[in-house]
mmCIF file of C-alpha atoms in Angstrom:
data_model
loop_
_atom_site.group_PDB
_atom_site.id
_atom_site.type_symbol
_atom_site.label_atom_id
_atom_site.label_comp_id
_atom_site.label_asym_id
_atom_site.label_seq_id
_atom_site.Cartn_x
_atom_site.Cartn_y
_atom_site.Cartn_z
ATOM 1 C CA MET P 15 -1.353 -3.063 12.109
ATOM 2 C CA LYS P 16 -0.457 -5.108 15.150
ATOM 3 C CA PRO P 17 -2.650 -8.093 14.124
ATOM 4 C CA LEU P 18 -0.769 -8.323 10.821
ATOM 5 C CA LEU P 19 2.472 -9.131 12.586
ATOM 6 C CA ARG P 20 0.928 -12.389 13.717
ATOM 7 C CA LEU P 21 0.226 -13.313 10.089
ATOM 8 C CA ALA P 22 3.910 -13.210 9.130
ATOM 9 C CA ALA P 23 4.784 -16.654 10.469
ATOM 10 C CA PHE P 24 1.817 -18.191 8.674
ATOM 11 C CA PHE P 25 2.640 -16.740 5.275
ATOM 12 C CA ALA P 26 6.324 -17.626 5.667
ATOM 13 C CA LEU P 27 5.271 -21.288 5.861
ATOM 14 C CA THR P 28 2.355 -21.411 3.450
ATOM 15 C CA LEU P 29 3.209 -19.270 0.404
ATOM 16 C CA ILE P 30 3.308 -21.522 -2.622
ATOM 17 C CA ALA P 31 6.355 -21.299 -4.846
ATOM 18 C CA GLY P 32 5.732 -20.161 -8.381
ATOM 19 C CA THR P 33 3.035 -17.604 -7.623
ATOM 20 C CA ARG P 34 2.913 -15.126 -10.454
ATOM 21 C CA VAL P 35 3.743 -11.606 -9.330
ATOM 22 C CA VAL P 36 3.296 -8.837 -11.856
ATOM 23 C CA SER P 37 5.070 -5.508 -11.954
ATOM 24 C CA ALA P 38 3.899 -2.352 -10.228
ATOM 25 C CA THR P 39 0.936 -0.342 -11.480
ATOM 26 C CA GLU P 40 1.527 2.607 -13.793
ATOM 27 C CA TYR P 41 -0.936 5.500 -13.938
ATOM 28 C CA PRO P 42 -1.090 8.524 -16.266
ATOM 29 C CA LEU P 43 -0.131 11.546 -14.206
ATOM 30 C CA PRO P 44 -3.148 13.804 -13.669
ATOM 31 C CA PRO P 45 -2.928 17.614 -13.916
ATOM 32 C CA GLU P 46 -1.471 19.519 -10.959
ATOM 33 C CA ASN P 47 -4.978 20.424 -9.766
ATOM 34 C CA SER P 48 -6.025 16.765 -9.671
ATOM 35 C CA ARG P 49 -4.894 13.897 -7.432
ATOM 36 C CA LEU P 50 -7.303 11.036 -8.218
ATOM 37 C CA ILE P 51 -5.805 8.120 -10.169
ATOM 38 C CA GLY P 52 -6.896 4.604 -11.119
ATOM 39 C CA GLU P 53 -10.108 2.698 -10.493
ATOM 40 C CA ASN P 54 -11.141 -0.121 -8.185
ATOM 41 C CA SER P 55 -12.256 -3.520 -9.411
ATOM 42 C CA ILE P 56 -13.984 -6.571 -7.970
ATOM 43 C CA TYR P 57 -12.381 -10.014 -7.888
ATOM 44 C CA VAL P 58 -14.348 -13.236 -7.533
ATOM 45 C CA VAL P 59 -12.386 -15.680 -5.368
ATOM 46 C CA PRO P 60 -11.800 -19.020 -7.129
ATOM 47 C CA SER P 61 -11.916 -22.373 -5.354
ATOM 48 C CA ASP P 62 -8.164 -23.012 -5.538
ATOM 49 C CA ASN P 63 -7.297 -22.353 -1.876
ATOM 50 C CA ARG P 64 -5.125 -19.349 -2.590
ATOM 51 C CA SER P 65 -4.361 -16.987 0.300
ATOM 52 C CA LEU P 66 -5.151 -13.291 0.368
ATOM 53 C CA GLU P 67 -1.414 -12.590 0.045
ATOM 54 C CA ARG P 68 -1.309 -14.490 -3.244
ATOM 55 C CA ILE P 69 -4.267 -12.512 -4.561
ATOM 56 C CA ALA P 70 -2.683 -9.264 -3.390
ATOM 57 C CA ALA P 71 0.579 -10.140 -5.149
ATOM 58 C CA ASP P 72 -1.182 -10.914 -8.421
ATOM 59 C CA TYR P 73 -2.822 -7.487 -8.367
ATOM 60 C CA LYS P 74 0.192 -5.510 -7.125
ATOM 61 C CA ILE P 75 -1.429 -4.713 -3.788
ATOM 62 C CA GLY P 76 -0.047 -4.862 -0.240
ATOM 63 C CA LEU P 77 -1.659 -7.187 2.293
ATOM 64 C CA LEU P 78 -2.889 -4.441 4.626
ATOM 65 C CA SER P 79 -4.497 -2.585 1.711
ATOM 66 C CA MET P 80 -6.436 -5.731 0.832
ATOM 67 C CA LEU P 81 -7.561 -6.198 4.439
ATOM 68 C CA GLN P 82 -8.614 -2.554 4.799
ATOM 69 C CA ALA P 83 -10.628 -2.738 1.573
ATOM 70 C CA ASN P 84 -12.165 -6.086 2.531
ATOM 71 C CA PRO P 85 -12.697 -6.173 6.312
ATOM 72 C CA GLY P 86 -13.599 -9.535 7.758
ATOM 73 C CA THR P 87 -11.953 -11.494 4.939
ATOM 74 C CA ASP P 88 -10.096 -14.595 6.083
ATOM 75 C CA PRO P 89 -6.446 -13.862 5.152
ATOM 76 C CA TRP P 90 -5.579 -17.555 5.171
ATOM 77 C CA LEU P 91 -8.414 -18.779 2.974
ATOM 78 C CA PRO P 92 -10.846 -16.247 1.462
ATOM 79 C CA ARG P 93 -14.195 -17.898 0.819
ATOM 80 C CA ALA P 94 -14.538 -19.263 -2.729
ATOM 81 C CA GLY P 95 -17.159 -17.333 -4.689
ATOM 82 C CA SER P 96 -16.915 -14.252 -2.472
ATOM 83 C CA GLN P 97 -16.147 -10.871 -3.987
ATOM 84 C CA LEU P 98 -13.097 -8.853 -3.014
ATOM 85 C CA THR P 99 -12.483 -5.206 -3.831
ATOM 86 C CA ILE P 100 -9.106 -4.667 -5.513
ATOM 87 C CA PRO P 101 -8.135 -1.174 -4.265
ATOM 88 C CA THR P 102 -6.255 0.308 -7.208
ATOM 89 C CA GLN P 103 -7.854 3.746 -7.061
ATOM 90 C CA MET P 104 -6.072 6.280 -4.857
ATOM 91 C CA LEU P 105 -5.229 9.913 -4.245
ATOM 92 C CA LEU P 106 -1.685 11.050 -4.875
ATOM 93 C CA PRO P 107 0.052 12.169 -1.659
ATOM 94 C CA ASP P 108 -0.109 15.874 -0.927
ATOM 95 C CA THR P 109 3.535 16.642 -1.633
ATOM 96 C CA LYS P 110 6.005 17.358 -4.421
ATOM 97 C CA ARG P 111 5.623 15.102 -7.466
ATOM 98 C CA GLU P 112 9.282 14.326 -7.942
ATOM 99 C CA GLY P 113 11.478 11.284 -7.632
ATOM 100 C CA ILE P 114 10.305 8.795 -5.026
ATOM 101 C CA VAL P 115 7.585 9.532 -2.473
ATOM 102 C CA ILE P 116 6.948 6.947 0.247
ATOM 103 C CA ASN P 117 3.794 7.268 2.337
ATOM 104 C CA LEU P 118 4.349 5.107 5.401
ATOM 105 C CA ALA P 119 0.712 5.086 6.532
ATOM 106 C CA GLU P 120 -0.557 3.637 3.260
ATOM 107 C CA LEU P 121 2.455 1.353 2.724
ATOM 108 C CA ARG P 122 2.999 2.578 -0.820
ATOM 109 C CA LEU P 123 5.907 3.954 -2.817
ATOM 110 C CA TYR P 124 5.202 6.421 -5.629
ATOM 111 C CA TYR P 125 7.830 6.899 -8.337
ATOM 112 C CA TYR P 126 7.602 9.883 -10.700
ATOM 113 C CA PRO P 127 10.014 9.181 -13.598
ATOM 114 C CA LYS P 128 11.684 12.409 -14.698
ATOM 115 C CA GLY P 129 10.335 13.740 -17.979
ATOM 116 C CA GLU P 130 7.550 11.169 -18.162
ATOM 117 C CA ASN P 131 3.902 11.953 -17.609
ATOM 118 C CA LYS P 132 3.210 9.012 -15.318
ATOM 119 C CA VAL P 133 3.475 7.721 -11.766
ATOM 120 C CA ILE P 134 4.378 4.148 -10.832
ATOM 121 C CA VAL P 135 3.015 2.754 -7.563
ATOM 122 C CA TYR P 136 4.585 -0.081 -5.558
ATOM 123 C CA PRO P 137 3.319 -1.767 -2.366
ATOM 124 C CA ILE P 138 5.988 -1.856 0.350
ATOM 125 C CA GLY P 139 6.869 -3.229 3.768
ATOM 126 C CA ILE P 140 8.213 -0.807 6.387
ATOM 127 C CA GLY P 141 9.779 -0.759 9.855
ATOM 128 C CA GLN P 142 8.110 -2.665 12.655
ATOM 129 C CA LEU P 143 7.378 -1.267 16.113
ATOM 130 C CA GLY P 144 10.670 -0.355 17.749
ATOM 131 C CA ALA P 145 12.366 -0.029 14.375
ATOM 132 C CA ASN P 146 10.270 2.678 12.754
ATOM 133 C CA THR P 147 11.074 3.959 9.285
ATOM 134 C CA PRO P 148 11.692 7.709 9.784
ATOM 135 C CA VAL P 149 10.082 10.583 7.935
ATOM 136 C CA MET P 150 12.777 12.254 5.839
ATOM 137 C CA VAL P 151 13.759 14.070 2.663
ATOM 138 C CA THR P 152 16.901 12.524 1.211
ATOM 139 C CA SER P 153 18.220 10.940 -1.995
ATOM 140 C CA ILE P 154 19.563 7.719 -3.473
ATOM 141 C CA SER P 155 23.265 7.668 -2.574
ATOM 142 C CA GLN P 156 24.192 4.203 -3.858
ATOM 143 C CA LYS P 157 22.801 1.470 -6.090
ATOM 144 C CA ILE P 158 23.847 -1.977 -4.897
ATOM 145 C CA PRO P 159 23.310 -5.117 -6.997
ATOM 146 C CA ASN P 160 23.603 -8.425 -5.123
ATOM 147 C CA PRO P 161 23.858 -6.777 -1.698
ATOM 148 C CA THR P 162 25.188 -8.502 1.397
ATOM 149 C CA TRP P 163 23.494 -7.901 4.732
ATOM 150 C CA THR P 164 25.399 -6.852 7.833
ATOM 151 C CA PRO P 165 22.960 -6.631 10.757
ATOM 152 C CA THR P 166 23.358 -3.580 12.972
ATOM 153 C CA VAL P 167 23.843 -3.804 16.733
ATOM 154 C CA ASN P 168 20.176 -2.944 17.344
ATOM 155 C CA ILE P 169 18.989 -5.565 14.875
ATOM 156 C CA ARG P 170 21.197 -8.183 16.527
ATOM 157 C CA LYS P 171 19.776 -7.231 19.907
ATOM 158 C CA ARG P 172 16.152 -7.566 18.749
ATOM 159 C CA TYR P 173 16.803 -10.978 17.237
ATOM 160 C CA ALA P 174 18.753 -12.120 20.322
ATOM 161 C CA GLU P 175 15.716 -11.289 22.464
ATOM 162 C CA ARG P 176 13.836 -13.897 20.430
ATOM 163 C CA GLY P 177 16.640 -16.419 20.829
ATOM 164 C CA ILE P 178 18.046 -15.925 17.317
ATOM 165 C CA THR P 179 21.774 -15.363 16.775
ATOM 166 C CA LEU P 180 22.463 -13.603 13.491
ATOM 167 C CA PRO P 181 25.670 -14.142 11.498
ATOM 168 C CA GLY P 182 28.068 -11.239 11.099
ATOM 169 C CA THR P 183 27.251 -10.975 7.391
ATOM 170 C CA VAL P 184 24.710 -12.711 5.193
ATOM 171 C CA PRO P 185 26.196 -13.256 1.716
ATOM 172 C CA ALA P 186 24.508 -12.114 -1.471
ATOM 173 C CA GLY P 187 21.970 -14.429 -3.035
ATOM 174 C CA PRO P 188 18.286 -15.419 -3.007
ATOM 175 C CA ASP P 189 18.381 -16.226 0.721
ATOM 176 C CA ASN P 190 19.602 -12.740 1.615
ATOM 177 C CA PRO P 191 16.902 -10.725 3.464
ATOM 178 C CA MET P 192 17.725 -7.755 1.210
ATOM 179 C CA GLY P 193 17.014 -9.647 -1.983
ATOM 180 C CA LEU P 194 19.090 -9.058 -5.106
ATOM 181 C CA PHE P 195 18.917 -5.258 -5.386
ATOM 182 C CA ALA P 196 19.193 -2.354 -2.950
ATOM 183 C CA LEU P 197 19.059 1.447 -3.121
ATOM 184 C CA ARG P 198 20.872 3.129 -0.235
ATOM 185 C CA LEU P 199 19.429 6.374 1.145
ATOM 186 C CA ALA P 200 21.756 9.247 2.018
ATOM 187 C CA HIS P 201 19.908 9.878 5.301
ATOM 188 C CA GLY P 202 22.087 9.701 8.412
ATOM 189 C CA ALA P 203 24.780 7.039 8.274
ATOM 190 C CA GLY P 204 23.158 5.327 5.300
ATOM 191 C CA HIS P 205 21.509 2.578 7.336
ATOM 192 C CA TYR P 206 18.184 2.866 5.489
ATOM 193 C CA LEU P 207 17.717 1.198 2.136
ATOM 194 C CA ILE P 208 14.998 0.404 -0.378
ATOM 195 C CA HIS P 209 15.536 -3.258 -1.145
ATOM 196 C CA GLY P 210 14.058 -6.604 -2.101
ATOM 197 C CA THR P 211 13.242 -9.538 0.117
ATOM 198 C CA ASN P 212 13.487 -13.283 0.577
ATOM 199 C CA ALA P 213 9.983 -13.390 2.084
ATOM 200 C CA ASN P 214 7.146 -11.806 0.086
ATOM 201 C CA PHE P 215 4.716 -12.107 2.991
ATOM 202 C CA GLY P 216 6.105 -8.847 4.447
ATOM 203 C CA ILE P 217 4.874 -6.649 1.622
ATOM 204 C CA GLY P 218 2.114 -4.392 2.907
ATOM 205 C CA MET P 219 3.073 -4.954 6.543
ATOM 206 C CA ARG P 220 5.292 -3.499 9.271
ATOM 207 C CA VAL P 221 7.920 -6.208 9.478
ATOM 208 C CA SER P 222 11.304 -4.739 8.475
ATOM 209 C CA SER P 223 14.090 -3.372 10.656
ATOM 210 C CA GLY P 224 13.443 0.127 9.345
ATOM 211 C CA CYS P 225 14.200 -0.270 5.650
ATOM 212 C CA ILE P 226 11.653 -0.120 2.833
ATOM 213 C CA ARG P 227 10.972 -3.590 1.409
ATOM 214 C CA LEU P 228 9.601 -4.348 -2.076
ATOM 215 C CA ARG P 229 8.685 -7.533 -3.880
ATOM 216 C CA ASN P 230 11.663 -8.722 -5.901
ATOM 217 C CA GLU P 231 10.207 -7.943 -9.335
ATOM 218 C CA ASP P 232 9.377 -4.437 -8.146
ATOM 219 C CA ILE P 233 12.788 -3.597 -6.689
ATOM 220 C CA GLU P 234 14.462 -4.884 -9.853
ATOM 221 C CA ALA P 235 12.315 -2.596 -12.004
ATOM 222 C CA LEU P 236 12.889 0.363 -9.691
ATOM 223 C CA PHE P 237 16.630 -0.340 -9.485
ATOM 224 C CA ASN P 238 16.941 -0.397 -13.274
ATOM 225 C CA HIS P 239 15.125 2.925 -13.756
ATOM 226 C CA VAL P 240 15.984 5.138 -10.787
ATOM 227 C CA PRO P 241 19.248 7.066 -11.170
ATOM 228 C CA ARG P 242 21.627 7.762 -8.322
ATOM 229 C CA GLY P 243 20.868 11.132 -6.729
ATOM 230 C CA THR P 244 17.082 10.743 -7.158
ATOM 231 C CA ARG P 245 15.133 12.693 -4.556
ATOM 232 C CA VAL P 246 13.379 10.535 -1.949
ATOM 233 C CA GLU P 247 10.719 11.880 0.420
ATOM 234 C CA VAL P 248 9.260 9.730 3.181
ATOM 235 C CA ILE P 249 5.995 11.041 4.640
ATOM 236 C CA ASN P 250 3.286 9.812 6.990
ATOM 237 C CA GLN P 251 -0.179 10.786 5.718
ATOM 238 C CA PRO P 252 -2.903 8.413 6.937
ATOM 239 C CA LEU P 253 -5.584 10.823 5.698
ATOM 240 C CA LYS P 254 -5.539 12.305 2.212
ATOM 241 C CA TYR P 255 -8.146 14.530 0.596
ATOM 242 C CA ALA P 256 -8.686 16.259 -2.717
ATOM 243 C CA ILE P 257 -10.986 18.611 -4.588
ATOM 244 C CA GLU P 258 -10.986 17.538 -8.214
ATOM 245 C CA PRO P 259 -11.393 19.907 -11.205
ATOM 246 C CA ASP P 260 -14.985 18.718 -11.677
ATOM 247 C CA GLY P 261 -15.801 19.741 -8.095
ATOM 248 C CA LYS P 262 -15.857 16.208 -6.653
ATOM 249 C CA ARG P 263 -14.418 15.999 -3.152
ATOM 250 C CA TYR P 264 -12.662 12.880 -1.889
ATOM 251 C CA VAL P 265 -11.095 11.603 1.299
ATOM 252 C CA GLU P 266 -8.883 8.524 1.565
ATOM 253 C CA VAL P 267 -8.239 7.201 5.063
ATOM 254 C CA HIS P 268 -5.703 4.569 6.115
ATOM 255 C CA GLN P 269 -5.034 3.073 9.515
ATOM 256 C CA PRO P 270 -2.423 5.267 11.252
ATOM 257 C CA LEU P 271 0.871 3.724 12.331
ATOM 258 C CA SER P 272 0.801 2.205 15.797
ATOM 259 C CA LYS P 273 3.224 3.726 18.285
ATOM 260 C CA SER P 274 2.876 1.012 20.932
ATOM 261 C CA GLU P 275 1.583 -2.537 21.295
ATOM 262 C CA SER P 276 -1.554 -1.195 22.962
ATOM 263 C CA ASP P 277 -2.542 0.949 19.967
ATOM 264 C CA ASP P 278 -5.532 -0.164 17.908
ATOM 265 C CA PRO P 279 -4.945 1.283 14.415
ATOM 266 C CA GLN P 280 -8.643 0.987 13.590
ATOM 267 C CA THR P 281 -9.658 3.338 16.427
ATOM 268 C CA LYS P 282 -6.452 5.333 17.000
ATOM 269 C CA LYS P 283 -7.121 9.067 16.635
ATOM 270 C CA ILE P 284 -5.924 10.680 13.403
ATOM 271 C CA ALA P 285 -4.621 14.221 13.713
ATOM 272 C CA LEU P 286 -6.342 16.673 11.366
ATOM 273 C CA SER P 287 -4.517 19.613 9.808
ATOM 274 C CA ASN P 288 -6.010 23.103 9.603
ATOM 275 C CA THR P 289 -6.620 22.648 5.884
ATOM 276 C CA MET P 290 -8.410 19.358 6.562
ATOM 277 C CA HIS P 291 -10.652 21.102 9.101
ATOM 278 C CA GLU P 292 -11.469 23.697 6.427
ATOM 279 C CA PHE P 293 -12.249 20.887 3.973
ATOM 280 C CA ILE P 294 -14.569 19.186 6.486
ATOM 281 C CA ASN P 295 -16.353 22.410 7.462
ATOM 282 C CA SER P 296 -16.925 23.532 3.883
ATOM 283 C CA PRO P 297 -20.607 23.723 2.861
ATOM 284 C CA HIS P 298 -19.614 21.595 -0.137
ATOM 285 C CA SER P 299 -18.529 18.673 2.112
ATOM 286 C CA ASP P 300 -20.812 16.167 3.797
ATOM 287 C CA THR P 301 -19.573 15.883 7.378
ATOM 288 C CA GLN P 302 -21.407 12.610 7.958
ATOM 289 C CA LEU P 303 -19.769 10.944 4.969
ATOM 290 C CA ILE P 304 -16.341 12.182 6.090
ATOM 291 C CA GLU P 305 -16.893 10.860 9.608
ATOM 292 C CA GLN P 306 -17.960 7.513 8.169
ATOM 293 C CA ALA P 307 -14.830 7.394 6.009
ATOM 294 C CA ILE P 308 -12.577 8.180 8.982
ATOM 295 C CA THR P 309 -14.264 5.469 11.032
ATOM 296 C CA ARG P 310 -14.245 2.902 8.219
ATOM 297 C CA ARG P 311 -10.593 3.500 7.132
ATOM 298 C CA SER P 312 -10.954 1.588 3.887
ATOM 299 C CA GLY P 313 -7.771 2.942 2.313
ATOM 300 C CA MET P 314 -9.801 3.915 -0.769
ATOM 301 C CA PRO P 315 -11.021 7.313 -2.015
ATOM 302 C CA VAL P 316 -14.562 8.108 -0.872
ATOM 303 C CA LEU P 317 -16.727 10.755 -2.532
ATOM 304 C CA VAL P 318 -17.923 13.168 0.176
ATOM 305 C CA ASN P 319 -19.710 15.976 -1.624
ATOM 306 C CA SER P 320 -22.630 17.518 0.223
ATOM 307 C CA GLY P 321 -25.843 15.941 -1.009
ATOM 308 C CA GLU P 322 -24.141 12.733 -2.143
ATOM 309 C CA PRO P 323 -26.379 9.703 -1.378
ATOM 310 C CA ILE P 324 -24.764 7.783 1.468
ATOM 311 C CA ASP P 325 -25.172 4.385 -0.184
ATOM 312 C CA GLN P 326 -23.671 5.509 -3.499
ATOM 313 C CA HIS P 327 -20.581 7.436 -2.415
ATOM 314 C CA THR P 328 -17.980 5.044 -3.840
ATOM 315 C CA PRO P 329 -17.117 4.729 -7.540
ATOM 316 C CA LEU P 330 -18.518 1.674 -9.307
ATOM 317 C CA PRO P 331 -15.709 -0.847 -9.803
ATOM 318 C CA ALA P 332 -15.132 -3.135 -12.715
ATOM 319 C CA ILE P 333 -15.660 -6.836 -12.074
ATOM 320 C CA ILE P 334 -13.144 -9.626 -12.614
ATOM 321 C CA GLN P 335 -14.402 -13.184 -12.967
ATOM 322 C CA GLN P 336 -11.510 -15.362 -11.826
ATOM 323 C CA GLN P 337 -11.595 -18.948 -13.045
ATOM 324 C CA GLN P 338 -10.153 -21.705 -10.882
ATOM 325 C CA GLY P 339 -6.381 -21.906 -11.286
ATOM 326 C CA ALA P 340 -6.260 -18.953 -13.695
ATOM 327 C CA VAL P 341 -4.062 -15.906 -13.351
ATOM 328 C CA PRO P 342 -5.816 -12.511 -13.532
ATOM 329 C CA SER P 343 -5.692 -11.332 -17.112
ATOM 330 C CA GLY P 344 -7.998 -8.361 -17.432
ATOM 331 C CA ARG P 345 -11.068 -6.499 -16.315
ATOM 332 C CA GLN P 346 -14.595 -6.281 -17.669
ATOM 333 C CA PRO P 347 -17.045 -3.479 -16.962
ATOM 334 C CA ALA P 348 -19.666 -4.247 -14.360
ATOM 335 C CA THR P 349 -23.276 -4.319 -15.459
ATOM 336 C CA ILE P 350 -25.676 -2.515 -13.149
ATOM 337 C CA SER P 351 -29.401 -2.926 -12.868
ATOM 338 C CA GLN P 352 -31.760 -1.421 -10.340
ATOM 339 C CA ALA P 353 -33.975 -3.893 -8.482
ATOM 340 C CA GLN P 354 -36.164 -2.327 -5.820
ATOM 341 C CA GLY P 355 -33.514 0.272 -5.105
ATOM 342 C CA GLU P 356 -30.603 -2.183 -4.892
ATOM 343 C CA ARG P 357 -27.541 -2.204 -7.094
ATOM 344 C CA VAL P 358 -26.916 -5.598 -8.673
ATOM 345 C CA VAL P 359 -23.614 -6.531 -10.255
ATOM 346 C CA ARG P 360 -24.005 -9.101 -13.019
#
């Protein structure tokens, strides 16, 4: 994730006001023995000079997720006419389906509304190096509309090292780094919050001082629906896997969180649990496909059943034809034809 920090200054200067940002993605909750939700789609980049961040915002995706799904894409100016995968298929985290679950490694927040058979997924920004967001099980202790921001001693120190002197308190309003809504966590002294932002470029990146940052439309929706006392679990699962009821086996691999400036998240070793070793060593799993998925780290579910053709192990996405200047409005099924063994999307 280290290279993404260098993108922050660029997006702070170049985001165009008025970009449409839609609300988070809702998915029907699968049965307890299933974890696969959603489907991927393909987006055709229009010739309107929009950045990857703008595309990510339109499709409710974090910036890192877009870069993992589309390696080599220019984040400043994706090539017009090129196709981008919109990674909206995922595996639910391997934990309790209750309240709010935040998976730091994938930079996503999952909200399970009580009594409703659905899960709502939000892209998030989390703590930067030196200000890591901790793993925890806690709850919402306070709901704060129009929050003020009082920087802590450590935050002041980090900014001072860059020659920036912070005010004692930043008043409420659109220029407040916490946005217009905040949910305080009961963990510790209550220093960690889920809040909005005055800079959307940080969504899907490690840029905060330890809090969980959402786009403003997303935090408003979450604020209005999440009651005080809601359970919040923060986990760190860069590698997820599942065996679906139909026997299909999936792995989903994200870049692990860097622990130092020298870490390369694309090559950093990912610790494997005993159950993951059992999954890999099963005669029903294709070890080669799993190794490829761990190396690739696409952030998307990959089908890894034994005997699965290597060039057809990802689900076929829908295709979106984006017209110049238009806002995404829907998806159309892709049409597939076989031409000398190649898959062609029309």
